[in-house]
Amino acid sequence: MMWNWLVSGLAQGSTLVLFDGSPFYPQPSILWDIAEQEGISVFGTSAAVSTFQH
């Protein structure tokens, strides 16, 4: 995500969850698992990740 989206989110009082690493390790659903576990309501990612066919 662009840094200005992150700063804007913080300025609005949001909590950010950042993920650093392979979006498919240790399983292809790791990002969705984290989103569910943390109760994430807005999910931002790159186009390449969202079109990946496993």
GROMACS .gro file of N, CA, C and O in nm:
model
  216
    1MET      N    1   0.084  -0.118   0.000
    1MET     CA    2   0.000   0.000   0.000
    1MET      C    3   0.087   0.124   0.000
    1MET      O    4   0.194   0.124   0.056
    2MET      N    5   0.037   0.227  -0.057
    2MET     CA    6   0.113   0.351  -0.060
    2MET      C    7   0.121   0.409   0.081
    2MET      O    8   0.026   0.400   0.159
    3TRP      N    9   0.235   0.470   0.112
    3TRP     CA   10   0.257   0.522   0.247
    3TRP      C   11   0.153   0.625   0.287
    3TRP      O   12   0.115   0.633   0.403
    4ASN      N   13   0.102   0.703   0.192
    4ASN     CA   14   0.004   0.806   0.229
    4ASN      C   15  -0.130   0.745   0.272
    4ASN      O   16  -0.201   0.802   0.353
    5TRP      N   17  -0.163   0.627   0.222
    5TRP     CA   18  -0.283   0.557   0.271
    5TRP      C   19  -0.263   0.516   0.416
    5TRP      O   20  -0.354   0.525   0.497
    6LEU      N   21  -0.142   0.470   0.447
    6LEU     CA   22  -0.113   0.429   0.583
    6LEU      C   23  -0.120   0.547   0.679
    6LEU      O   24  -0.182   0.538   0.786
    7VAL      N   25  -0.057   0.658   0.642
    7VAL     CA   26  -0.058   0.776   0.727
    7VAL      C   27  -0.201   0.829   0.743
    7VAL      O   28  -0.242   0.867   0.853
    8SER      N   29  -0.277   0.831   0.636
    8SER     CA   30  -0.416   0.878   0.643
    8SER      C   31  -0.499   0.790   0.735
    8SER      O   32  -0.582   0.839   0.811
    9GLY      N   33  -0.477   0.660   0.727
    9GLY     CA   34  -0.549   0.568   0.816
    9GLY      C   35  -0.517   0.595   0.961
    9GLY      O   36  -0.606   0.598   1.048
   10LEU      N   37  -0.391   0.615   0.992
   10LEU     CA   38  -0.351   0.647   1.129
   10LEU      C   39  -0.410   0.780   1.174
   10LEU      O   40  -0.455   0.793   1.289
   11ALA      N   41  -0.413   0.879   1.085
   11ALA     CA   42  -0.468   1.011   1.119
   11ALA      C   43  -0.617   1.001   1.152
   11ALA      O   44  -0.669   1.082   1.228
   12GLN      N   45  -0.686   0.901   1.096
   12GLN     CA   46  -0.829   0.881   1.121
   12GLN      C   47  -0.855   0.792   1.243
   12GLN      O   48  -0.969   0.762   1.274
   13GLY      N   49  -0.748   0.747   1.307
   13GLY     CA   50  -0.763   0.663   1.426
   13GLY      C   51  -0.772   0.514   1.397
   13GLY      O   52  -0.809   0.436   1.483
   14SER      N   53  -0.737   0.473   1.276
   14SER     CA   54  -0.740   0.331   1.241
   14SER      C   55  -0.620   0.258   1.299
   14SER      O   56  -0.518   0.317   1.329
   15THR      N   57  -0.635   0.129   1.312
   15THR     CA   58  -0.525   0.041   1.349
   15THR      C   59  -0.480  -0.029   1.222
   15THR      O   60  -0.563  -0.084   1.148
   16LEU      N   61  -0.350  -0.030   1.195
   16LEU     CA   62  -0.297  -0.092   1.075
   16LEU      C   63  -0.237  -0.228   1.107
   16LEU      O   64  -0.174  -0.246   1.211
   17VAL      N   65  -0.256  -0.322   1.018
   17VAL     CA   66  -0.194  -0.454   1.027
   17VAL      C   67  -0.109  -0.469   0.902
   17VAL      O   68  -0.162  -0.468   0.790
   18LEU      N   69   0.023  -0.480   0.918
   18LEU     CA   70   0.114  -0.494   0.805
   18LEU      C   71   0.172  -0.635   0.804
   18LEU      O   72   0.198  -0.693   0.909
   19PHE      N   73   0.193  -0.689   0.685
   19PHE     CA   74   0.249  -0.823   0.669
   19PHE      C   75   0.374  -0.813   0.583
   19PHE      O   76   0.369  -0.758   0.473
   20ASP      N   77   0.484  -0.865   0.633
   20ASP     CA   78   0.610  -0.864   0.558
   20ASP      C   79   0.654  -1.007   0.535
   20ASP      O   80   0.675  -1.081   0.631
   21GLY      N   81   0.662  -1.047   0.411
   21GLY     CA   82   0.702  -1.183   0.379
   21GLY      C   83   0.624  -1.234   0.260
   21GLY      O   84   0.550  -1.160   0.195
   22SER      N   85   0.638  -1.360   0.231
   22SER     CA   86   0.566  -1.420   0.120
   22SER      C   87   0.417  -1.428   0.152
   22SER      O   88   0.380  -1.482   0.257
   23PRO      N   89   0.331  -1.378   0.064
   23PRO     CA   90   0.188  -1.383   0.091
   23PRO      C   91   0.128  -1.523   0.074
   23PRO      O   92   0.009  -1.540   0.093
   24PHE      N   93   0.211  -1.620   0.043
   24PHE     CA   94   0.162  -1.757   0.023
   24PHE      C   95   0.232  -1.859   0.113
   24PHE      O   96   0.220  -1.979   0.092
   25TYR      N   97   0.308  -1.812   0.211
   25TYR     CA   98   0.380  -1.902   0.300
   25TYR      C   99   0.331  -1.880   0.442
   25TYR      O  100   0.319  -1.766   0.483
   26PRO      N  101   0.302  -1.976   0.519
   26PRO     CA  102   0.323  -2.119   0.497
   26PRO      C  103   0.210  -2.187   0.419
   26PRO      O  104   0.224  -2.301   0.379
   27GLN      N  105   0.097  -2.117   0.398
   27GLN     CA  106  -0.008  -2.171   0.313
   27GLN      C  107  -0.067  -2.056   0.232
   27GLN      O  108  -0.057  -1.941   0.272
   28PRO      N  109  -0.130  -2.086   0.119
   28PRO     CA  110  -0.182  -1.981   0.032
   28PRO      C  111  -0.288  -1.891   0.097
   28PRO      O  112  -0.310  -1.779   0.054
   29SER      N  113  -0.350  -1.936   0.203
   29SER     CA  114  -0.457  -1.859   0.267
   29SER      C  115  -0.408  -1.773   0.383
   29SER      O  116  -0.491  -1.715   0.455
   30ILE      N  117  -0.277  -1.758   0.403
   30ILE     CA  118  -0.225  -1.691   0.521
   30ILE      C  119  -0.278  -1.549   0.537
   30ILE      O  120  -0.313  -1.507   0.648
   31LEU      N  121  -0.287  -1.471   0.429
   31LEU     CA  122  -0.336  -1.334   0.441
   31LEU      C  123  -0.483  -1.332   0.484
   31LEU      O  124  -0.524  -1.249   0.566
   32TRP      N  125  -0.563  -1.422   0.430
   32TRP     CA  126  -0.705  -1.429   0.467
   32TRP      C  127  -0.720  -1.478   0.610
   32TRP      O  128  -0.809  -1.433   0.682
   33ASP      N  129  -0.633  -1.569   0.652
   33ASP     CA  130  -0.636  -1.617   0.790
   33ASP      C  131  -0.607  -1.503   0.888
   33ASP      O  132  -0.674  -1.489   0.991
   34ILE      N  133  -0.507  -1.423   0.857
   34ILE     CA  134  -0.473  -1.308   0.942
   34ILE      C  135  -0.588  -1.208   0.943
   34ILE      O  136  -0.624  -1.155   1.049
   35ALA      N  137  -0.646  -1.180   0.826
   35ALA     CA  138  -0.758  -1.085   0.818
   35ALA      C  139  -0.875  -1.131   0.905
   35ALA      O  140  -0.935  -1.051   0.977
   36GLU      N  141  -0.906  -1.259   0.901
   36GLU     CA  142  -1.015  -1.312   0.983
   36GLU      C  143  -0.980  -1.306   1.131
   36GLU      O  144  -1.061  -1.262   1.213
   37GLN      N  145  -0.860  -1.347   1.166
   37GLN     CA  146  -0.816  -1.349   1.306
   37GLN      C  147  -0.817  -1.210   1.368
   37GLN      O  148  -0.857  -1.192   1.482
   38GLU      N  149  -0.775  -1.109   1.291
   38GLU     CA  150  -0.763  -0.973   1.343
   38GLU      C  151  -0.890  -0.889   1.322
   38GLU      O  152  -0.897  -0.776   1.368
   39GLY      N  153  -0.989  -0.944   1.253
   39GLY     CA  154  -1.113  -0.871   1.229
   39GLY      C  155  -1.095  -0.753   1.135
   39GLY      O  156  -1.157  -0.648   1.153
   40ILE      N  157  -1.014  -0.772   1.034
   40ILE     CA  158  -0.983  -0.665   0.939
   40ILE      C  159  -1.105  -0.638   0.851
   40ILE      O  160  -1.165  -0.729   0.796
   41SER      N  161  -1.141  -0.510   0.839
   41SER     CA  162  -1.258  -0.473   0.759
   41SER      C  163  -1.221  -0.412   0.624
   41SER      O  164  -1.304  -0.409   0.534
   42VAL      N  165  -1.098  -0.364   0.607
   42VAL     CA  166  -1.049  -0.311   0.479
   42VAL      C  167  -0.917  -0.379   0.450
   42VAL      O  168  -0.826  -0.376   0.533
   43PHE      N  169  -0.907  -0.443   0.334
   43PHE     CA  170  -0.788  -0.520   0.298
   43PHE      C  171  -0.725  -0.460   0.175
   43PHE      O  172  -0.788  -0.450   0.070
   44GLY      N  173  -0.600  -0.416   0.185
   44GLY     CA  174  -0.529  -0.361   0.070
   44GLY      C  175  -0.412  -0.450   0.032
   44GLY      O  176  -0.338  -0.496   0.118
   45THR      N  177  -0.398  -0.475  -0.096
   45THR     CA  178  -0.288  -0.558  -0.144
   45THR      C  179  -0.257  -0.520  -0.289
   45THR      O  180  -0.325  -0.438  -0.348
   46SER      N  181  -0.156  -0.581  -0.344
   46SER     CA  182  -0.120  -0.552  -0.484
   46SER      C  183  -0.205  -0.635  -0.579
   46SER      O  184  -0.261  -0.737  -0.542
   47ALA      N  185  -0.211  -0.589  -0.702
   47ALA     CA  186  -0.287  -0.661  -0.804
   47ALA      C  187  -0.230  -0.801  -0.827
   47ALA      O  188  -0.305  -0.897  -0.848
   48ALA      N  189  -0.100  -0.814  -0.820
   48ALA     CA  190  -0.037  -0.945  -0.843
   48ALA      C  191  -0.082  -1.049  -0.740
   48ALA      O  192  -0.104  -1.164  -0.774
   49VAL      N  193  -0.094  -1.006  -0.617
   49VAL     CA  194  -0.138  -1.100  -0.512
   49VAL      C  195  -0.283  -1.140  -0.533
   49VAL      O  196  -0.319  -1.257  -0.518
   50SER      N  197  -0.368  -1.046  -0.571
   50SER     CA  198  -0.510  -1.076  -0.583
   50SER      C  199  -0.543  -1.159  -0.707
   50SER      O  200  -0.650  -1.218  -0.714
   51THR      N  201  -0.453  -1.168  -0.804
   51THR     CA  202  -0.479  -1.248  -0.924
   51THR      C  203  -0.400  -1.379  -0.927
   51THR      O  204  -0.410  -1.454  -1.023
   52PHE      N  205  -0.325  -1.408  -0.823
   52PHE     CA  206  -0.243  -1.527  -0.818
   52PHE      C  207  -0.331  -1.652  -0.819
   52PHE      O  208  -0.426  -1.662  -0.743
   53GLN      N  209  -0.302  -1.743  -0.908
   53GLN     CA  210  -0.372  -1.871  -0.915
   53GLN      C  211  -0.284  -1.980  -0.860
   53GLN      O  212  -0.179  -2.008  -0.915
   54HIS      N  213  -0.322  -2.040  -0.753
   54HIS     CA  214  -0.240  -2.146  -0.690
   54HIS      C  215  -0.288  -2.282  -0.727
   54HIS      O  216  -0.399  -2.312  -0.740
   0.00000   0.00000   0.00000
